[in-house]
XYZ file of C-alpha atoms in Angstrom:
502
model
C 24.287 7.832 -29.515
C 20.733 8.917 -29.536
C 18.610 8.701 -26.565
C 16.268 5.877 -28.472
C 19.409 3.400 -28.584
C 20.500 4.375 -25.147
C 17.385 3.429 -23.631
C 16.402 0.326 -25.916
C 13.581 -1.264 -23.960
C 13.657 -4.503 -26.082
C 17.564 -5.099 -25.894
C 17.610 -4.466 -22.182
C 14.510 -6.944 -21.748
C 16.277 -9.524 -23.849
C 19.383 -9.274 -21.534
C 17.114 -9.456 -18.531
C 14.917 -12.299 -19.690
C 18.575 -14.197 -20.573
C 20.337 -13.709 -17.235
C 17.883 -12.833 -14.748
C 14.426 -14.220 -15.504
C 15.582 -17.726 -14.310
C 16.535 -16.335 -10.654
C 13.590 -14.445 -10.667
C 11.342 -17.692 -11.330
C 13.061 -19.887 -8.932
C 12.851 -16.973 -5.995
C 9.115 -16.533 -6.633
C 8.381 -20.235 -6.873
C 9.339 -20.215 -3.060
C 8.120 -17.003 -2.311
C 4.670 -17.719 -3.728
C 4.827 -21.773 -2.689
C 1.279 -22.868 -3.124
C -0.463 -25.064 -0.691
C -3.148 -27.331 -1.902
C -6.530 -26.700 -0.541
C -9.542 -28.467 -1.367
C -9.022 -28.470 -5.041
C -7.403 -25.423 -5.590
C -4.079 -23.876 -4.314
C -2.915 -21.057 -2.072
C 0.139 -19.333 -1.507
C 1.386 -19.795 2.028
C 2.515 -16.106 2.096
C -0.994 -14.922 1.457
C -2.363 -17.354 4.376
C 0.213 -15.756 6.608
C -0.839 -12.595 6.234
C -4.524 -13.303 6.538
C -3.782 -15.455 10.109
C -2.124 -12.254 11.347
C -4.722 -10.058 10.505
C -7.692 -12.331 11.896
C -5.014 -12.874 15.216
C -4.630 -9.281 15.714
C -8.283 -8.322 15.109
C -9.293 -10.586 18.003
C -6.250 -9.584 20.035
C -7.298 -6.079 20.254
C -11.148 -7.225 20.415
C -12.038 -5.232 17.270
C -10.807 -2.030 17.960
C -10.487 -1.330 14.327
C -14.216 -0.907 13.969
C -14.647 0.435 17.819
C -12.187 3.253 17.142
C -13.402 4.298 13.276
C -14.916 7.216 14.612
C -11.943 8.477 16.681
C -9.857 8.054 13.586
C -11.407 10.426 11.524
C -11.197 13.139 14.402
C -7.663 12.567 14.596
C -7.253 12.954 11.012
C -9.172 16.359 11.483
C -6.607 17.522 13.875
C -8.726 17.710 17.053
C -6.237 15.621 19.025
C -2.971 16.947 18.251
C -0.853 18.992 20.554
C 1.117 22.001 19.286
C 3.978 20.726 20.747
C 4.029 17.210 19.399
C 7.076 15.557 17.859
C 7.283 14.818 14.352
C 7.101 16.190 10.535
C 3.791 15.647 9.023
C 0.081 15.861 10.339
C -2.054 12.860 10.950
C -3.989 13.310 7.710
C -0.527 13.564 5.430
C 0.655 10.871 6.947
C -2.489 8.765 5.769
C -2.343 10.239 2.607
C 1.440 9.270 1.733
C 0.392 5.717 2.955
C -2.657 5.373 0.937
C -0.891 7.167 -2.146
C 1.307 3.681 -1.928
C -1.749 1.518 -1.736
C -4.270 3.072 -3.738
C -2.851 2.219 -7.087
C -3.292 -0.074 -10.231
C -4.009 -3.287 -7.611
C -7.445 -1.529 -7.120
C -7.996 -1.055 -10.918
C -6.056 -3.983 -12.512
C -5.876 -6.359 -9.527
C -9.672 -6.175 -8.837
C -10.490 -7.412 -12.502
C -8.228 -9.912 -12.248
C -9.776 -11.477 -9.335
C -13.198 -11.572 -10.448
C -11.869 -12.857 -13.704
C -9.909 -16.012 -11.875
C -12.305 -16.341 -9.034
C -15.699 -15.024 -10.028
C -17.785 -12.062 -8.455
C -17.329 -13.684 -5.175
C -13.803 -12.970 -4.835
C -14.901 -9.153 -4.399
C -16.665 -10.540 -1.250
C -13.253 -12.195 0.202
C -11.286 -8.913 -0.774
C -13.616 -6.684 1.716
C -13.235 -9.192 4.267
C -9.296 -9.149 3.849
C -9.527 -5.405 4.147
C -11.656 -5.845 7.357
C -8.881 -7.662 8.963
C -6.022 -5.903 7.683
C -6.989 -2.743 9.099
C -5.891 -4.547 12.861
C -2.792 -5.525 11.430
C -2.010 -1.732 10.247
C -2.938 -0.608 13.797
C -0.171 -2.502 15.089
C 2.686 -1.937 12.856
C 1.902 1.996 12.733
C 1.891 2.120 16.464
C 5.283 0.364 16.918
C 6.741 2.597 14.483
C 5.802 5.524 16.022
C 6.667 3.835 19.421
C 10.205 3.160 18.438
C 10.664 5.778 15.686
C 14.183 7.716 15.887
C 13.838 11.521 16.078
C 16.833 13.509 14.803
C 18.525 16.775 16.265
C 16.911 18.636 13.012
C 13.518 17.360 14.103
C 13.539 15.010 11.247
C 12.231 11.157 11.930
C 13.349 7.834 11.034
C 10.965 4.869 11.567
C 9.069 1.680 10.468
C 9.727 -1.993 10.804
C 13.533 -1.715 10.786
C 13.540 0.330 14.194
C 10.711 -1.732 15.896
C 12.193 -5.110 15.201
C 15.705 -4.005 16.071
C 14.898 -2.023 19.196
C 11.466 -3.664 20.214
C 12.690 -7.277 19.915
C 15.835 -6.280 21.966
C 13.434 -4.829 24.487
C 11.579 -7.865 25.255
C 15.095 -9.962 24.789
C 15.622 -11.120 21.467
C 17.974 -8.430 20.351
C 20.197 -10.969 17.648
C 16.712 -11.905 16.085
C 15.398 -8.170 15.774
C 18.697 -7.145 14.229
C 18.755 -9.745 11.746
C 14.874 -9.341 10.837
C 15.436 -5.303 10.778
C 18.493 -5.636 8.121
C 16.612 -8.399 6.305
C 13.309 -5.917 6.104
C 15.852 -2.671 5.153
C 17.041 -4.764 2.559
C 14.175 -6.060 1.105
C 12.501 -2.538 0.981
C 15.143 -1.068 -0.951
C 14.855 -3.545 -3.590
C 11.276 -3.878 -3.719
C 10.654 -0.047 -4.054
C 12.914 0.132 -7.049
C 10.784 -2.857 -8.792
C 7.466 -1.100 -7.848
C 9.026 2.000 -9.122
C 9.598 0.472 -12.449
C 6.437 -1.291 -12.525
C 4.121 1.904 -12.047
C 6.359 3.968 -14.523
C 5.738 1.071 -16.838
C 1.870 0.943 -16.437
C 1.655 4.714 -16.613
C 3.555 4.982 -19.945
C 1.705 2.148 -21.627
C -1.497 3.596 -20.624
C -0.375 7.278 -21.828
C 0.890 5.791 -25.149
C -2.560 3.784 -25.750
C -4.730 6.683 -25.031
C -2.430 9.647 -27.018
C -2.113 7.100 -29.915
C 0.926 9.102 -31.000
C 3.474 7.231 -33.357
C 6.508 8.917 -31.611
C 5.567 8.295 -28.059
C 5.477 4.719 -28.973
C 8.805 4.819 -30.343
C 10.415 6.805 -27.192
C 8.684 5.749 -24.298
C 12.227 6.831 -22.433
C 10.807 10.610 -22.933
C 8.000 9.814 -20.735
C 10.084 8.354 -18.082
C 12.168 11.200 -18.166
C 9.300 13.534 -17.799
C 7.880 11.318 -14.654
C 11.325 11.167 -13.318
C 11.794 15.061 -13.211
C 8.129 15.375 -11.775
C 9.363 12.856 -9.397
C 12.794 14.339 -8.408
C 10.734 18.123 -7.775
C 8.804 16.200 -4.969
C 10.885 13.831 -3.292
C 14.144 15.635 -3.206
C 12.351 17.666 -0.526
C 11.905 14.434 1.489
C 8.982 13.675 3.597
C 7.216 16.955 4.417
C 7.297 17.490 0.545
C 6.060 14.339 -0.493
C 3.277 14.529 2.076
C 2.568 18.240 0.933
C 1.573 16.600 -2.775
C -0.235 13.265 -1.562
C -2.251 15.518 0.645
C -3.899 17.366 -2.198
C -3.207 14.425 -4.774
C -4.622 11.219 -2.861
C -7.891 13.198 -2.033
C -8.491 14.263 -5.907
C -7.704 11.071 -7.492
C -10.203 9.112 -5.145
C -12.524 11.098 -5.767
C -12.416 11.262 -9.258
C -12.038 7.464 -9.766
C -14.918 6.904 -7.114
C -17.204 9.332 -8.798
C -16.398 7.740 -12.317
C -17.654 4.147 -10.803
C -20.679 6.003 -9.224
C -21.786 7.164 -12.608
C -21.193 3.617 -14.400
C -23.381 2.246 -11.101
C -26.170 4.707 -11.312
C -26.012 4.692 -15.534
C -26.657 0.625 -14.568
C -28.765 1.143 -11.349
C -31.560 -1.480 -11.931
C -28.864 -4.237 -12.215
C -27.293 -3.475 -8.779
C -29.358 -5.996 -6.728
C -28.735 -8.466 -9.374
C -24.700 -7.484 -9.164
C -24.792 -7.559 -5.144
C -26.227 -11.013 -5.541
C -23.776 -12.370 -7.637
C -21.008 -11.202 -5.472
C -22.469 -12.404 -2.210
C -23.745 -15.933 -3.210
C -20.514 -16.456 -5.597
C -18.680 -15.972 -2.364
C -20.410 -19.117 -1.066
C -21.324 -21.068 -4.182
C -20.181 -24.415 -5.024
C -19.742 -23.806 -8.558
C -17.139 -21.119 -8.762
C -14.353 -19.971 -11.590
C -11.603 -21.426 -10.149
C -11.798 -24.015 -7.351
C -15.651 -23.205 -6.097
C -15.825 -21.513 -2.548
C -12.261 -22.004 -1.583
C -11.414 -20.831 -4.997
C -12.719 -17.443 -4.904
C -11.878 -16.763 -1.352
C -8.116 -17.465 -2.156
C -8.275 -15.285 -5.220
C -10.070 -12.837 -3.102
C -7.827 -12.670 -0.082
C -4.652 -12.522 -2.325
C -5.521 -9.692 -4.462
C -6.681 -7.713 -1.396
C -3.529 -8.386 0.164
C -1.462 -7.328 -2.955
C -3.607 -4.288 -3.095
C -3.619 -2.780 0.561
C -0.172 -4.398 1.806
C -1.516 -4.986 5.368
C 1.396 -6.972 7.436
C 3.853 -5.956 4.833
C 4.875 -2.638 7.048
C 5.918 -0.346 4.080
C 2.965 2.206 4.935
C 4.644 2.144 8.881
C 7.438 3.973 7.334
C 5.473 7.085 6.470
C 3.250 6.747 9.672
C 6.260 7.010 11.890
C 6.905 10.641 10.559
C 3.313 11.834 12.324
C 3.278 14.774 14.627
C 2.369 12.809 17.695
C 3.288 11.835 21.237
C 1.093 9.145 21.847
C 1.965 6.094 19.217
C -1.671 4.167 19.824
C -2.762 7.612 18.149
C -1.373 6.821 14.856
C -2.404 3.514 14.970
C -6.457 4.358 14.916
C -5.550 6.667 11.975
C -3.441 3.749 10.018
C -6.577 1.498 10.205
C -8.195 3.727 7.958
C -5.742 2.561 5.251
C -7.312 -0.612 4.168
C -10.668 0.446 4.712
C -10.053 3.069 2.099
C -8.235 0.989 -0.261
C -9.948 -2.079 -0.103
C -13.456 -1.768 1.255
C -14.257 1.493 -0.567
C -12.068 1.745 -3.582
C -11.737 -1.851 -4.702
C -15.291 -2.434 -4.077
C -16.308 0.131 -6.360
C -13.873 -1.435 -9.007
C -15.797 -4.454 -8.246
C -19.631 -3.768 -8.485
C -18.595 -1.516 -11.644
C -17.289 -4.503 -13.329
C -19.697 -7.042 -12.221
C -22.585 -4.710 -12.892
C -21.433 -4.036 -16.500
C -20.556 -8.074 -17.115
C -17.228 -7.150 -18.726
C -15.515 -10.058 -17.059
C -17.602 -12.709 -18.586
C -15.941 -14.691 -20.889
C -12.338 -12.738 -20.289
C -9.177 -14.474 -20.191
C -6.602 -12.836 -17.738
C -3.778 -14.196 -19.902
C -5.145 -12.525 -22.870
C -6.762 -9.057 -21.477
C -5.186 -7.022 -18.674
C -7.177 -6.153 -15.510
C -6.977 -2.338 -16.718
C -8.309 -3.076 -19.878
C -11.495 -4.991 -18.317
C -12.095 -2.019 -16.086
C -11.850 0.002 -19.181
C -14.272 -1.609 -21.005
C -16.604 -1.129 -18.054
C -16.146 2.291 -18.221
C -16.809 2.518 -21.879
C -20.349 1.333 -21.184
C -21.268 4.948 -20.337
C -19.534 6.616 -23.110
C -16.781 6.278 -25.855
C -14.738 8.735 -24.177
C -14.918 7.848 -20.460
C -11.906 5.368 -20.543
C -10.023 8.777 -20.605
C -11.149 9.459 -17.155
C -9.460 5.733 -16.270
C -6.820 6.690 -17.960
C -5.939 9.697 -16.058
C -7.005 8.015 -12.823
C -4.198 5.453 -13.599
C -1.718 8.140 -14.281
C -2.095 9.771 -10.861
C -2.269 6.626 -9.117
C 1.024 5.507 -10.358
C 2.829 8.794 -10.030
C 1.476 9.058 -6.353
C 2.909 5.166 -5.658
C 6.046 6.237 -7.159
C 6.348 9.376 -4.407
C 5.641 6.980 -1.624
C 7.789 4.407 -2.692
C 10.902 6.514 -3.235
C 10.516 7.187 0.338
C 10.135 3.617 1.592
C 13.216 2.618 -0.249
C 15.279 5.915 0.939
C 14.685 5.129 4.363
C 15.567 1.376 3.919
C 18.902 2.374 2.279
C 19.522 4.971 4.988
C 19.050 2.512 7.834
C 21.576 0.081 6.191
C 24.092 2.904 6.021
C 23.745 4.242 9.528
C 20.573 6.898 8.688
C 23.389 8.693 6.239
C 21.672 11.689 4.372
C 23.909 11.367 1.547
C 23.192 7.625 1.151
C 19.533 8.413 0.981
C 20.235 11.111 -1.870
C 22.187 8.563 -3.497
C 19.065 6.168 -3.436
C 17.015 8.900 -5.086
C 19.321 9.239 -7.843
C 19.057 5.501 -8.448
C 15.240 5.387 -7.972
C 14.740 7.990 -10.702
C 16.928 6.083 -12.961
C 14.608 3.229 -12.684
C 11.552 5.512 -13.368
C 13.157 5.851 -16.904
C 14.039 2.380 -17.217
C 10.940 1.125 -16.325
C 9.019 3.170 -18.686
C 11.325 2.326 -21.363
C 11.441 -1.350 -20.932
C 8.495 -4.203 -19.646
C 11.160 -5.338 -16.943
C 9.060 -8.620 -16.711
C 11.768 -10.640 -14.682
C 12.507 -7.437 -12.432
C 8.602 -7.068 -11.496
C 8.606 -10.703 -10.674
C 11.608 -10.780 -8.567
C 10.247 -7.148 -6.720
C 6.841 -8.759 -6.098
C 8.635 -11.771 -4.339
C 10.834 -9.522 -2.448
C 7.658 -7.343 -1.336
C 6.439 -10.207 0.230
C 9.495 -11.565 2.046
C 9.052 -8.211 4.069
C 5.665 -9.424 5.385
C 7.587 -12.939 6.407
C 10.516 -10.496 8.804
C 7.559 -7.849 9.835
C 4.895 -10.412 11.180
C 7.441 -12.149 13.042
C 8.257 -9.214 14.815
C 4.371 -8.076 15.654
C 3.900 -11.430 17.298
C 6.877 -10.710 19.565
C 5.649 -7.408 20.265
C 2.338 -8.035 20.677
C 1.848 -7.673 24.185
C 3.644 -4.279 23.867
C 1.010 -3.257 21.261
C -1.914 -4.291 23.562
C -0.636 -1.967 26.531
C -0.200 0.871 24.248
C -3.877 0.975 23.076
C -5.306 -0.078 26.524
C -3.667 2.315 27.854
C -4.792 4.861 25.409
C -8.351 3.950 24.951
C -9.040 3.793 28.567
C -7.645 7.611 29.294
C -10.128 8.763 26.110
C -12.925 6.983 27.717
C -12.173 8.401 30.736
C -12.208 11.963 29.517
C -8.665 12.817 30.426
C -8.007 14.319 27.063
C -9.192 17.797 26.416
C -9.828 19.246 23.307
C -8.438 23.087 23.181
C -7.967 25.737 20.557
C -4.557 26.766 19.786
C -3.694 28.890 16.596
C -7.351 28.393 15.506
C -7.253 24.840 15.420
C -8.672 22.605 17.781
C -5.992 20.493 19.568
C -6.048 17.678 22.029
C -3.724 17.275 25.295
C -3.186 14.597 27.382
C -3.698 15.431 31.323
C -0.095 14.474 32.289
C 1.853 13.480 29.059
C 0.483 15.334 25.723
C-alpha cells in the first residue's frame, strides 16, 4: 500500500461526514446557541466572554491601560531577578502565547467579519481586544500564582491548576476539581483539532501557490514534512518552543504588518475615507447583517475567535515564565490582545476596506484568505506570495504552541506523567499529517465547539477568584509606585529585585 492510499483524504472525509458530522453539528448548535438581539443573533458564548472582559476591566480599574508601559519594561527583562523560578523569559512566554493567537484568524477571520458585518465590524473587534486585555491579565496572573514547579525546575500551570487549587483555597474544592478536569480534557481535544485545521490551511496555501500537480495529489507529503519540523521543536518542551517562537513571532508579525503597510501607503489617499467607513459603519443603522447590532456581534465574535481571551489556553504558556511575582506576568499577558487584535487585525481590516475587496463578496463562496490575498494583489501580482508565506508561518507557530497546551492538559489528567506527554506529542504529530491530507470539516467544527467550552469552565473560575486577583495586582502596583523595586545589573542585564521577596 502506498502513502497516497494510506492517507486518502477524500475517503477519510467521507467516513467522518457519515459517522461523526451529526454529532459535531449537534454539539456546535449547543455551544454556539444564538440569542436573538434586535433583528440579529449573537452566540451566548461570545457574550459570555465579552461580559467577562468588561467586568475585569472595571474590576481592575483599567489597569490594562495604566500598566502598558510597565508591561513593555517587563518583556525587556528589567524586572526579572536572576534567581526567579521558571523556564522562559517574559518575552519568550509572550511570544509563545502570541504564536497561538496570531494566526489565520487575523487574516481570514477579519475578512469574514467585514464581509458579514461591514467595515464597522473592525471597530468592534478593536473594542473586544481592549476588554480582552484585562481577561488575559487575570487568567495569566492566576496561572503563575497556582503553578506547580517540579524538582527538575520544569513547571506545569494553567487553568486546570488554578481552577482546582484556587477554588479549593476559597472553599469550592469539588467545583474546582470538576472544572479543572473538564478544562484539561477540552484543551487536549481542542489542540488536536486546531492542529489539523492549521495544517490543512497551510497545505492548501502551499499547493495553491506552488501550482504543482504532484503536491496537490500528495498532500500527505506536506503533512509529513510539517510533522517533522514540528517534532524537531516540540520534543524539546517549552524551552525549545519558546526559543523558536521568540524568533518566529517577531519575524512573521513584522513581515505581515509591513506588507499591510505597503498596501496602505500605496493607497494612502483613501485612508481617511476607509477609516471613516470603519467608524461610521460601527454605528450606522444600515449594516450588512443586522445594522449596528449585527456589525457589533460579528466584530466581537471574530475578535474572540482571534485572541481567545477568556479561553485560558495562553495561561499555560505564561505559567512557565521566570518570575516570583504572579502579577508581573499578568501585565505582560495584557499585551497579547493588543498585538493580536488591536494591531494585526486592524492592519488587515484597513487593507481590505481600503482596497474594497470585501464589496460584493460572498463569504460562503470566497474564503477570507482569498479576500485578503486580493487586497495584496492590488499592489503587485506577486504580492500574494508574501501573504502565503505569512500564512505558513502563522499556521506553523500556532501548531507549536497548541502542542504544548494540549500536552499539558493531557499530562494533568494523568498526574503530570512525562511519559503521557510524550504519547500525546506522537498523537499530535499524526493529526498534523491527517489534517494536511483531509478537509476534516466535522472534526474542525467539533474542535471549535470544544475550544469555546474551555471558556465556560475558565471564566466561572475567574469570577470565583476575582478578589484573589485584585489583591495580587493591588499589592504589586502599590509596591511598584512606592519605589520598593530597584533595578540592578546582573550578568550585564538589568534586573529588578523586590525589597523583601524578589
